[in-house]
XYZ file of C-alpha atoms in Angstrom:
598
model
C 41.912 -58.266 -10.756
C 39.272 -60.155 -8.386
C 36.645 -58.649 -9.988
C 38.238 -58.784 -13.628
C 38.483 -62.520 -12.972
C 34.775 -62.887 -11.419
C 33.206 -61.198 -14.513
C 35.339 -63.570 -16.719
C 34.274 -66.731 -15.099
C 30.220 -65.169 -15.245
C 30.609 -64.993 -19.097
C 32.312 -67.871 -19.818
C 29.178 -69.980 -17.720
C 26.765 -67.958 -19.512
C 28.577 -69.236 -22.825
C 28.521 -72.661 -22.075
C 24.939 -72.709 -20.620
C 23.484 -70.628 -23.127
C 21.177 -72.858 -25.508
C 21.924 -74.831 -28.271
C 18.943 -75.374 -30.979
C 16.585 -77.994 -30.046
C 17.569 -80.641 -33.144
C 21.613 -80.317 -32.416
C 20.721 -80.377 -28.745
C 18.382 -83.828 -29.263
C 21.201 -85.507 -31.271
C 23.501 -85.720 -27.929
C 20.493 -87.463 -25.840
C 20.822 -91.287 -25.958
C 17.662 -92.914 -27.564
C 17.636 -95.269 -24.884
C 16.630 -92.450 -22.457
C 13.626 -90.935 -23.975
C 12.139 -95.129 -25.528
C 11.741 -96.063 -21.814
C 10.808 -92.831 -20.156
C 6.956 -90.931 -20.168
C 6.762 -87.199 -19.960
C 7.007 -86.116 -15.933
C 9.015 -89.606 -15.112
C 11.992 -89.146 -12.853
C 15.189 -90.592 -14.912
C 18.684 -91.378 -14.559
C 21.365 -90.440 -16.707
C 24.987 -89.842 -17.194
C 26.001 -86.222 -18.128
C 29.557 -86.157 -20.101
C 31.633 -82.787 -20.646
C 32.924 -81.474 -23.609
C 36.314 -80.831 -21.809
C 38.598 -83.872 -21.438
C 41.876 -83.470 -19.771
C 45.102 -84.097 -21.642
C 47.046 -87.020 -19.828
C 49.590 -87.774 -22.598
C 52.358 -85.863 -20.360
C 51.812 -88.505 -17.591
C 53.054 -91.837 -20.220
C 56.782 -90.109 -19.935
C 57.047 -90.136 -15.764
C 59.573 -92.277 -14.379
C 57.381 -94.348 -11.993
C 54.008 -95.296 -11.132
C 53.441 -92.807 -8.123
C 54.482 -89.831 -10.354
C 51.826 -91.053 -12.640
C 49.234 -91.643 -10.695
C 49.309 -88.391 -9.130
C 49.947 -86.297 -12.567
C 46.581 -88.169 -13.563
C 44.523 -87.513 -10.962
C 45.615 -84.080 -10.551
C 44.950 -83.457 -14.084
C 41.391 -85.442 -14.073
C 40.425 -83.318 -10.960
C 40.993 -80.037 -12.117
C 39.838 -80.402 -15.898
C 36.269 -81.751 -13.673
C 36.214 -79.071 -11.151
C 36.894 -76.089 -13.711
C 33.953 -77.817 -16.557
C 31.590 -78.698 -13.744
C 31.184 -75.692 -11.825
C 28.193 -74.053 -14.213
C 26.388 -77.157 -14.195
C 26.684 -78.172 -10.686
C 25.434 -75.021 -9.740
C 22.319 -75.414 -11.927
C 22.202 -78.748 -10.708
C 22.283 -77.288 -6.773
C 19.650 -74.631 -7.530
C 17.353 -76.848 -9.008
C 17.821 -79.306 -6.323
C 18.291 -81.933 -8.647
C 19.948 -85.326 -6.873
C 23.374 -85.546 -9.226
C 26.632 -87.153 -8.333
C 29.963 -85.263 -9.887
C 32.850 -87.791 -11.842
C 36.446 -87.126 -12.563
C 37.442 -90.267 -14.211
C 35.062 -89.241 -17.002
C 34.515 -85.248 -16.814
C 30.566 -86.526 -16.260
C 27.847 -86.170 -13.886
C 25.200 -88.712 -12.849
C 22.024 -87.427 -12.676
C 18.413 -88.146 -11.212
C 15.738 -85.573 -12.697
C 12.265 -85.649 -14.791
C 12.814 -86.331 -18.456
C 12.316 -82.338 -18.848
C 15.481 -81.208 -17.449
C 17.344 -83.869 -19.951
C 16.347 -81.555 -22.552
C 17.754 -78.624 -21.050
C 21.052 -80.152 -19.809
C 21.130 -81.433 -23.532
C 20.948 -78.036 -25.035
C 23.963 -76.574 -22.835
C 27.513 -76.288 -25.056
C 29.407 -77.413 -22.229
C 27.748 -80.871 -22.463
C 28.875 -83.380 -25.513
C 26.160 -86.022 -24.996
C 23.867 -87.597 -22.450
C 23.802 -91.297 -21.927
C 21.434 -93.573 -20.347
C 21.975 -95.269 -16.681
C 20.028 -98.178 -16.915
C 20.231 -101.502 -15.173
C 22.703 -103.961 -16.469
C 23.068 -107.177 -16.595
C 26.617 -108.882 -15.746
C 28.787 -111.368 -17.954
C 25.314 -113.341 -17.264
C 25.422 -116.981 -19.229
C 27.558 -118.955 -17.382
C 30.091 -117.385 -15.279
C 27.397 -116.467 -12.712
C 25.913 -120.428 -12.062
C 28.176 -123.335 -10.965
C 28.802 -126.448 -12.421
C 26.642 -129.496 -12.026
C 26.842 -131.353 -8.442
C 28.226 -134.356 -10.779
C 30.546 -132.161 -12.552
C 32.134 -130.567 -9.251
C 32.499 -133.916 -8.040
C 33.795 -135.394 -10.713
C 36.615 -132.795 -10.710
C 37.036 -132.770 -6.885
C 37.784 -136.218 -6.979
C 40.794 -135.264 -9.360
C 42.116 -132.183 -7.294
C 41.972 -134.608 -4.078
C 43.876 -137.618 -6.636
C 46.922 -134.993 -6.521
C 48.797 -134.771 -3.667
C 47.575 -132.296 -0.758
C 49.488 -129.107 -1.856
C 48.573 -129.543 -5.579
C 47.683 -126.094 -7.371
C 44.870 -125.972 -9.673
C 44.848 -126.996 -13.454
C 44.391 -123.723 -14.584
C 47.660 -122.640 -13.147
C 49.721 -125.400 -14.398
C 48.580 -124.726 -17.341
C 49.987 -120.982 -17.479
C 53.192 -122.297 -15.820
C 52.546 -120.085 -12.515
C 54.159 -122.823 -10.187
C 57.264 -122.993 -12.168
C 57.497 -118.830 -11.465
C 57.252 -119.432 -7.899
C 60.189 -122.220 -7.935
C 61.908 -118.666 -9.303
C 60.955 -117.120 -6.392
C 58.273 -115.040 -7.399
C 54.383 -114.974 -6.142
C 53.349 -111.656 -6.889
C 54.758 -109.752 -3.655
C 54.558 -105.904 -3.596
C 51.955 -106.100 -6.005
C 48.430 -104.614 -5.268
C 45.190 -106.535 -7.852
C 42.223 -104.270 -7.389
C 38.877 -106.478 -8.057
C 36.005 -104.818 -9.382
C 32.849 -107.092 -9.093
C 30.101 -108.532 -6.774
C 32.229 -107.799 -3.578
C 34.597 -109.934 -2.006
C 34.360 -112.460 1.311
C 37.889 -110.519 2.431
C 38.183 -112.783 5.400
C 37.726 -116.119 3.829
C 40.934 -118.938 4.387
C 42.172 -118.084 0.758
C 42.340 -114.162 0.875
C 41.973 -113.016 4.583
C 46.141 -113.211 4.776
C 46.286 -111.833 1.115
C 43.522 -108.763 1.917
C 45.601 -105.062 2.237
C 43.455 -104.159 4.774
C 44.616 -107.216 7.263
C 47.857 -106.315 9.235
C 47.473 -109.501 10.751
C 45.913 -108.545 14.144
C 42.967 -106.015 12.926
C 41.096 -105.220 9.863
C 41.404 -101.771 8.572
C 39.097 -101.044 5.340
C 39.883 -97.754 4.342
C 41.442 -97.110 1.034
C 40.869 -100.992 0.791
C 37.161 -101.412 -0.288
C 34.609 -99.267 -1.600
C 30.701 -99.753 -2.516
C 29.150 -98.269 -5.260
C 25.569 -99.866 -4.683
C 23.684 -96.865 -2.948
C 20.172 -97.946 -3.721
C 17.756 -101.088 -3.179
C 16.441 -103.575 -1.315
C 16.557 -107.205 -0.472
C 20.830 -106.976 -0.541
C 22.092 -109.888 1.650
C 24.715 -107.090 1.891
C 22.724 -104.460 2.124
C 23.679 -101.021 0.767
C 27.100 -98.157 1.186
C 28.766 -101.083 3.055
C 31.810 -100.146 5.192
C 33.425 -103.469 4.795
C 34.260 -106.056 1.758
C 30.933 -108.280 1.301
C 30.014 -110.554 -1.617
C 26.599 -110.617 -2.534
C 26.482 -112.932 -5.451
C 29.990 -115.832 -4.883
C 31.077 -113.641 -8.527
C 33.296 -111.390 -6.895
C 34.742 -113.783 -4.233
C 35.589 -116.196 -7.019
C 38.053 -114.155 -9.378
C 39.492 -112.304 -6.631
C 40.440 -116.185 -5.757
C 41.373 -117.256 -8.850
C 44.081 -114.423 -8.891
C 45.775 -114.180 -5.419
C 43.982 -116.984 -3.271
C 45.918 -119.666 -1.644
C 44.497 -120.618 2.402
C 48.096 -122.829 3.086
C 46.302 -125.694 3.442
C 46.065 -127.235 -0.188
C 43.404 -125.002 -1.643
C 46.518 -123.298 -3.977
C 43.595 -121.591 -5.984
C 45.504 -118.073 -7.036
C 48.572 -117.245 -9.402
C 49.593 -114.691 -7.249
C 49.469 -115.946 -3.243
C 52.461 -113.437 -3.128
C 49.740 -110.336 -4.134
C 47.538 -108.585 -1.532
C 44.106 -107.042 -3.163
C 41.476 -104.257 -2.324
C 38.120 -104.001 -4.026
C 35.201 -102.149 -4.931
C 31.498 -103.311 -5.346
C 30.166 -102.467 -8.970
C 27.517 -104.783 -9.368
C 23.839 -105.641 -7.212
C 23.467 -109.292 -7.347
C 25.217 -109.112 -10.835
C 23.444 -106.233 -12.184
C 25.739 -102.698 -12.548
C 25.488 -99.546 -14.578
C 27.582 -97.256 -16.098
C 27.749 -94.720 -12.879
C 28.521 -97.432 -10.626
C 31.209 -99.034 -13.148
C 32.757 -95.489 -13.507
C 32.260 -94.939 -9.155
C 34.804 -98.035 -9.266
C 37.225 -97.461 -11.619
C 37.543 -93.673 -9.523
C 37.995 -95.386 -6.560
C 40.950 -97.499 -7.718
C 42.460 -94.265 -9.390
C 42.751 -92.937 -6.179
C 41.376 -94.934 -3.468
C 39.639 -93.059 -0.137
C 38.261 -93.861 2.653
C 34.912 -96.044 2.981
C 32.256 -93.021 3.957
C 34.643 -90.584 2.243
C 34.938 -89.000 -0.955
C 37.086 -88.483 -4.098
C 38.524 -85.661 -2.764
C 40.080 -87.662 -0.615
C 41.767 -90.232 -2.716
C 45.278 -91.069 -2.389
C 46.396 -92.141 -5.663
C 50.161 -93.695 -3.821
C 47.504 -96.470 -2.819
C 46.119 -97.698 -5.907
C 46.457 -101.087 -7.028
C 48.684 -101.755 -9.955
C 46.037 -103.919 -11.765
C 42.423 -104.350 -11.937
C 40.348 -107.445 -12.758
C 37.352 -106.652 -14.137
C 35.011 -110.226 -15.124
C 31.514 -107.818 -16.759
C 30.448 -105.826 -19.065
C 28.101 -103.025 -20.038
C 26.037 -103.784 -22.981
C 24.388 -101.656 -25.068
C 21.047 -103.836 -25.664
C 20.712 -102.286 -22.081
C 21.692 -98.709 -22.745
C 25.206 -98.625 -22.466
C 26.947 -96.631 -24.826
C 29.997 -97.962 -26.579
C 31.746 -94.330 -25.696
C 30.686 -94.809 -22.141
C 33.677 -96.093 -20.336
C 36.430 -94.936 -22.602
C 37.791 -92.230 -20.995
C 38.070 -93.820 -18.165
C 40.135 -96.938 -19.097
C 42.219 -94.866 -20.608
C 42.149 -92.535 -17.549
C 43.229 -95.909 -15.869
C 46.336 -96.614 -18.152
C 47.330 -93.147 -17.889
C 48.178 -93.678 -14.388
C 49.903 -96.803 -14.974
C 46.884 -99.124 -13.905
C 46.757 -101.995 -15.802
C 42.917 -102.927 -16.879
C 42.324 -106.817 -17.407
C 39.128 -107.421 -18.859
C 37.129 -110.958 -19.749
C 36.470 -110.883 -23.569
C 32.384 -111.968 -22.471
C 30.556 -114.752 -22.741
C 28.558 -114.127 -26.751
C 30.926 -116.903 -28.437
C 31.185 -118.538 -30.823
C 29.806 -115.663 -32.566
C 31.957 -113.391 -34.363
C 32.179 -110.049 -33.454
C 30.860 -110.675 -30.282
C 33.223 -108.893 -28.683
C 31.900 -105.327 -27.668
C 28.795 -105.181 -29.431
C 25.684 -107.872 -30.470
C 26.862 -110.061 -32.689
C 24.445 -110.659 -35.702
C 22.210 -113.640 -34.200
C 23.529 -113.820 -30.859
C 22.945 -112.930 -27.208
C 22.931 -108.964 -26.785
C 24.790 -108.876 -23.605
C 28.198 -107.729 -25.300
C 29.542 -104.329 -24.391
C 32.191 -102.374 -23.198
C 35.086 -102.590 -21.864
C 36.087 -105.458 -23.427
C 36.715 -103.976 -27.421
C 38.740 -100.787 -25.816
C 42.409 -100.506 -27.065
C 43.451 -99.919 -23.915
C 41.970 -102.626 -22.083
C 43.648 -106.064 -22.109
C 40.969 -108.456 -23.056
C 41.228 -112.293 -22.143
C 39.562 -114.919 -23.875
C 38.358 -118.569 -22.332
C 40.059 -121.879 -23.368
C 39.778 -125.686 -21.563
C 42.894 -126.370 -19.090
C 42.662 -129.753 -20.112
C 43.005 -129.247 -24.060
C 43.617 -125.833 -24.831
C 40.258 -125.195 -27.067
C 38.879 -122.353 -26.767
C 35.275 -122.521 -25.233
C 32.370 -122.077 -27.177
C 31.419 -119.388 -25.255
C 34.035 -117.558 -25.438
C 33.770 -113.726 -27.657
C 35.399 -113.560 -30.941
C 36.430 -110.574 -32.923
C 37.088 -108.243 -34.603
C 35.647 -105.183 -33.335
C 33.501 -103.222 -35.149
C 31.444 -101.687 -33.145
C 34.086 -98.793 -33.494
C 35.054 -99.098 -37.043
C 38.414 -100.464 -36.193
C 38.360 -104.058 -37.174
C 40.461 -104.424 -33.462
C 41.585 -108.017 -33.474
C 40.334 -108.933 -29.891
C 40.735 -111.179 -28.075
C 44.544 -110.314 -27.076
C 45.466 -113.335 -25.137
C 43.841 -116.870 -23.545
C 43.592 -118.304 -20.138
C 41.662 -120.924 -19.021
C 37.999 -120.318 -18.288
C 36.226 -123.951 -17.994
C 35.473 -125.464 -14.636
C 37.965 -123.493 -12.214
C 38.111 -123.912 -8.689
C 38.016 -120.873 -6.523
C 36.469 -119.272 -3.916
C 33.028 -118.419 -3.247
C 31.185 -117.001 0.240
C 30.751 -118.999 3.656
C 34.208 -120.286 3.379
C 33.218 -122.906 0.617
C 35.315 -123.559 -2.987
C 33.271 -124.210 -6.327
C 33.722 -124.659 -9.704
C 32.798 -121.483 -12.342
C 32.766 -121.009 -16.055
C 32.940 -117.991 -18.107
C 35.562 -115.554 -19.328
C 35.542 -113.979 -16.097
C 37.050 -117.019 -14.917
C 39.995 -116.408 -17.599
C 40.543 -112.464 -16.886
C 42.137 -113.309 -13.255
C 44.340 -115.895 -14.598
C 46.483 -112.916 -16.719
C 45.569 -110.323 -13.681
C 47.374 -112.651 -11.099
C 50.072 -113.568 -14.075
C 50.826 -109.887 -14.519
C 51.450 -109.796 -10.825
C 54.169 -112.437 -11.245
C 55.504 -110.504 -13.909
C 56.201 -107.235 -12.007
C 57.643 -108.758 -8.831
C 59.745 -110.317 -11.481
C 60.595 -107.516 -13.419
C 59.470 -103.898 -11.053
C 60.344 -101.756 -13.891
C 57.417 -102.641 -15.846
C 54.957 -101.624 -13.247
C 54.116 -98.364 -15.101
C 54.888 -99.776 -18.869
C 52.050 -101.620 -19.805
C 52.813 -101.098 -23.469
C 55.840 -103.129 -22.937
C 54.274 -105.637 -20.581
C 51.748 -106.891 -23.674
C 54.771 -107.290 -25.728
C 56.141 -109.655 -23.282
C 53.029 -111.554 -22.424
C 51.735 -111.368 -26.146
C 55.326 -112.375 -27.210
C 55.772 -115.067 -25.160
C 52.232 -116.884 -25.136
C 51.713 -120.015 -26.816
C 50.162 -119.316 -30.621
C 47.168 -121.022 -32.125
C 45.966 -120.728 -35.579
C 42.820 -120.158 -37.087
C 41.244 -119.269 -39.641
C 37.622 -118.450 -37.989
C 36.542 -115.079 -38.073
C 38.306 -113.494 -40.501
C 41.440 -114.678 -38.208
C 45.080 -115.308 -40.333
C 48.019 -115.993 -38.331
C 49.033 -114.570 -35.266
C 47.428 -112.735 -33.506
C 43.748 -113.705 -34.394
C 40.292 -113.102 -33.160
C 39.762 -116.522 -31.410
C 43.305 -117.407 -29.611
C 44.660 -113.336 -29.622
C 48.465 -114.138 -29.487
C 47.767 -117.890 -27.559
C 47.610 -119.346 -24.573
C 49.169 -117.183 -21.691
C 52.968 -118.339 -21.073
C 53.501 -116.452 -17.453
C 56.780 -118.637 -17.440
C 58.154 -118.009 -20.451
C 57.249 -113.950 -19.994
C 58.999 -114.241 -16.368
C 62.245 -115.839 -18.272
C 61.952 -112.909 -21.184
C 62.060 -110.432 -18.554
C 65.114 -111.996 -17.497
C 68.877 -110.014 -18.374
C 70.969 -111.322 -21.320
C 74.380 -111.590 -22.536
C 75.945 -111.086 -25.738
C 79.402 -112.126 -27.269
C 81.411 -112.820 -30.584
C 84.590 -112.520 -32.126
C 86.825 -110.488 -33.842
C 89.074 -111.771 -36.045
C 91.784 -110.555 -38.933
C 90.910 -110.874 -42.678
C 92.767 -114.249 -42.536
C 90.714 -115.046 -39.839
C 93.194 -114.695 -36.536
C 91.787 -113.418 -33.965
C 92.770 -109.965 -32.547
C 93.152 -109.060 -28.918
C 92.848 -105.801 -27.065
C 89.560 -104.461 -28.825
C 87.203 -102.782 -27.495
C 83.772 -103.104 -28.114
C 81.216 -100.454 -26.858
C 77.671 -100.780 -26.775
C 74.549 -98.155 -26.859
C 70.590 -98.568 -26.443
C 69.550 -97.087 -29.602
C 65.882 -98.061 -28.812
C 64.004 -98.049 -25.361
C 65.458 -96.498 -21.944
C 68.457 -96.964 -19.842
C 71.784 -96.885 -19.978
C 74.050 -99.799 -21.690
C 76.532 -102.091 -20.169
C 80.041 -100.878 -20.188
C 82.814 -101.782 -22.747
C 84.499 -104.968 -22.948
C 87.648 -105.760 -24.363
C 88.149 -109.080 -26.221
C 91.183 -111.693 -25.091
C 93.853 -113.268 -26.810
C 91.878 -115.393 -29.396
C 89.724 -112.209 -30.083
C 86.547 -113.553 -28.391
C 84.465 -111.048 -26.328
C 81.678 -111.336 -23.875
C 78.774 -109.234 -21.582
C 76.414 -109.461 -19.070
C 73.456 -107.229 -18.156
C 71.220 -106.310 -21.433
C 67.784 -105.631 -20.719
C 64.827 -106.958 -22.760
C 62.599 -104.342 -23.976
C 65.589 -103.009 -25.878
C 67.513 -102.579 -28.765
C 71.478 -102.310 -28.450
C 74.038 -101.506 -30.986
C 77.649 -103.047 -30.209
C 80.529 -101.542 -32.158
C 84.064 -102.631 -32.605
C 86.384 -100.097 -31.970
C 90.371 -100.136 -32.267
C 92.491 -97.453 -33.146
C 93.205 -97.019 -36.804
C 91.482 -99.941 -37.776
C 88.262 -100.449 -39.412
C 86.135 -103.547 -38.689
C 83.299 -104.667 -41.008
C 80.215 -104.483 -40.038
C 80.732 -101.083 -38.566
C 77.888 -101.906 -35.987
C 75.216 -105.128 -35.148
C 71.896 -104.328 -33.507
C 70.529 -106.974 -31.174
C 67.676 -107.416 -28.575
C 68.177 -110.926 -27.345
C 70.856 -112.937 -26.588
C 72.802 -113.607 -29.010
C 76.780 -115.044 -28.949
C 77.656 -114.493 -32.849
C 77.854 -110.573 -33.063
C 81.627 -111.399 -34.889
C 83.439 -108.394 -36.558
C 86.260 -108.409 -38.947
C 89.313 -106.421 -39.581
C 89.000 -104.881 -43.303
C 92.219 -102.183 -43.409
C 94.627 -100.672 -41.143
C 94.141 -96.733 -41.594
C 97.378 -95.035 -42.926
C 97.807 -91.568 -41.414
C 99.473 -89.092 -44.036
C 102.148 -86.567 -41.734
């Protein structure tokens, strides 16, 4: 059987490396690749599989863990069992190449040659370029004016000492923690420039502090492997911020140093992060390295095969994007956001900084900057636009939709935080003032946090979770880019409500009356309730009182009941009312006694 198998696994490699013809095997090599490489010139590129692994099975698990693990299980060995053929030509040639399970892909370092010959294996659906890019880059990465921070220092320190931040008034996050909720047992994962873990506003929020002793491992990970001139250097073993980017959203989202600097929506939170970006410059392997890492996080120095996916964070920020005026693909990253939902991770993404084009969401708007990219026009990635704290516009900068660098017509953005001159933290202990929808994105990551301490159950629903926060954010018209209604491709479904979704989340009662034809009411009936739409049980069956009224406790938003009136041999009209709020007018009536024939 050993040998049966051995000669099976020989032929099936020698199918899948065996050569395509040289036009078919062009078509799957990124143009970007070959326009800024010579003939002999050492290259780098990301290989992607043909095999994907199926992670539908992993939406139906009853928690997060379960999901997590199904995922990376399934990512690991769909990788593993496509790779080996290729690895091994890889190995033989001694060609530098880095293996991916996020993405069944490879990154790659060889001369332009061997493109052509990867290119023309079966196993291998396309080969994209791994170029230098550039960050959200317009204004999100320079602070405001001297004057300007001044200007709106002065009104911070015009509020009393333990005043929170416009921004966060303006989503309604201090009225959530008057509920009693900041975000605790809930783990933000920031993907960016680094992090200063120990500054006053995250040190007590950082997993990796106990309090006493830093521990990094499965807390922080760097992605930047090459270069020079790094204030951080390179392969750090411990959280460092090399640009003030990274430090600032993971502030903006959890931050809060108990001494008046209330800069986060979730204080409550604790975060771990990964390093994706040089000085503000990524690519596509290092974006994909990161999103890995939070799939299953390992320890700094160690590898994937290592990764724990029990210690991944329940939500990611993620303030850049990969254009393709650089070489990024708009395929690039796909399958692994949706790699990230899968395991019940939910991706927050800033929409990018191309406004007030339209269509300046993933992909060059006609006439604008060409820094738009992925992630931000994926379906599965929850994209934030930018408004003012102060008036609820949306910036001009801010990206528009609708997508079409897919063909869907997506309306994008899907929601709007504020973006315009927030406070947060940046390196050396300081606080300064940033712009840009990266500035938005960690408003709704840190809100999402309030959400789940709120409401656990929706930790690994994020279908339901937009609902709520779509449903529940403020709407605003317009009729710019080809936007009608609600949602549109300016506003998305409004202005984030994190209040308002907290208080949806919230159980409901129901109630009514039943009453005779003549209107009397009737005692002693029993009405019985069942979820015919979303999971979990229903509350038990009440019986009404003397004047016929009725009355429960205990529905669950998210779903849709059915409440019957039931009485024997008696018929009540209608014979059943669906609700999914509260609602205190689900009234039957008695139509006809039922006459049994002996």
């Amino acid at each position: 059987m050993r040998r049966l198998l051995s000669g099976l696994f020989v032929l099936i490699s020698l199918l899948n490396s065996s050569p395509q013809s040289g036009s078919s095997a062009s078509e799957k090599i990124s143009p970007r690749l070959f326009n800024h490489a010579t003939h002999g010139e050492t290259v780098e590129f990301i290989v992607v599989m043909t095999e994907r692994a199926d992670l539908r099975a992993a939406y139906a698990m009853p928690d997060k863990t379960s999901r997590g693990a199904f995922a990376y299980n399934a990512l690991r060995a769909a990788a593993e069992t496509s790779q080996a053929s290729i690895r091994n030509w890889l190995v033989e040639r001694g060609i530098e190449h880095r293996a991916f399970y996020i993405v069944n892909a490879l990154w790659v370092r060889a001369p332009r040659e061997a493109v052509l010959e990867i290119a023309a294996r079966r196993d291998v659906l396309r080969i994209d370029a791994n170029p230098q890019i550039r960050a959200l880059p317009l204004r999100d990465l320079e602070p405001m004016s001297d004057r300007a921070i001044q200007r709106m220092e002065n009104t911070r320190l015009a509020r009393s000492a333990a005043a929170v931040e416009p921004g966060l008034t303006f989503i309604k996050a201090p009225e959530v923690w008057a509920m009693g909720y900041t975000g605790q047992g809930i783990v933000i994962g920031g993907a960016d420039t680094g992090v200063q873990w120990d500054h006053p506003a995250l040190k007590e929020q950082y997993r990796g502090w106990n309090g006493t002793s830093a521990d990094h491992d499965y807390n922080w990970h760097d992605s930047i492997h090459t270069g020079t001139g790094n204030p951080c250097g390179i392969d750090t073993t411990a959280p460092c911020d090399d640009n003030n980017h990274g430090t600032h959203t993971v502030g903006t989202a959890v931050g809060d140093d108990g001494a008046g600097n209330q800069i986060g929506v979730a204080p409550g939170a604790k975060f771990i992060a990964c390093r994706n970006m040089d000085r503000g410059t990524g690519t596509p392997a290092r974006y994909i390295e990161c999103m890995e890492f939070f799939l299953a996080p390992y320890p700094t120095g160690g590898s994937p095969e290592q990764g724990d996916p029990a210690r991944a964070p329940d939500i990611t920020i993620n303030s850049w994007t990969c254009p393709q005026s650089e070489g990024c693909e708009p395929e690039t990253l796909r399958a692994a956001v949706e790699a990230q939902r899968a395991a019940g991770i939910m991706m927050v993404v800033a929409a990018g900084n191309e406004g007030p084009n339209c269509s300046s969401i993933g992909w060059p708007a006609p006439g604008g900057s060409p820094f738009s990219g992925p992630p931000s026009h994926y379906a599965a990635a929850y994209t934030v636009g930018a408004v003012s704290s102060s008036t609820g516009t949306i910036t001009g900068f801010s990206s528009r939709g609708p997508v079409i660098v897919d063909g869907s017509n997506r309306v994008k953005p899907d929601i709007t935080a504020p973006g315009l001159g927030i406070r947060s933290a940046v390196r050396t202990n300081g606080y300064s003032l940033l712009s840009g929808t990266s500035m938005a994105a960690p408003h709704v990551a840190g809100a999402v946090a309030l959400l789940w301490s709120a409401a656990p159950h929706l930790r690994r629903d994020m279908d339901l979770t937009e609902v709520i926060l779509n449903s529940t954010a403020a709407p605003v018209e317009t009729a710019l880019c080809s936007s009608s209604g609600i949602p549109n491709n300016v506003y998305g479904y409004g202005h984030l409500n994190i209040k308002a979704a907290v208080e949806a989340t919230m159980s409901f009662s129901a109630g009514g009356r039943v009453v005779s034809g003549g209107g009397d009411g009737i005692e002693r009936v029993a009405i019985e309730f069942s979820v015919i739409s979303g999971a979990g049980a229903a509350p038990a069956a009440v019986l009404t009182d003397g004047d016929g009224n009725w009355s429960q406790s205990g529905f669950e938003p998210g779903r849709i009941y059915r409440a019957r009136a039931v009485q024997v041999r008696q018929i009540f009209n209608p014979g059943w009312r669906d609700f999914s709020a509260a609602n205190d007018a689900l009234d039957f009536t008695r139509i006809e006694r039922r006459v049994i024939v002996q």
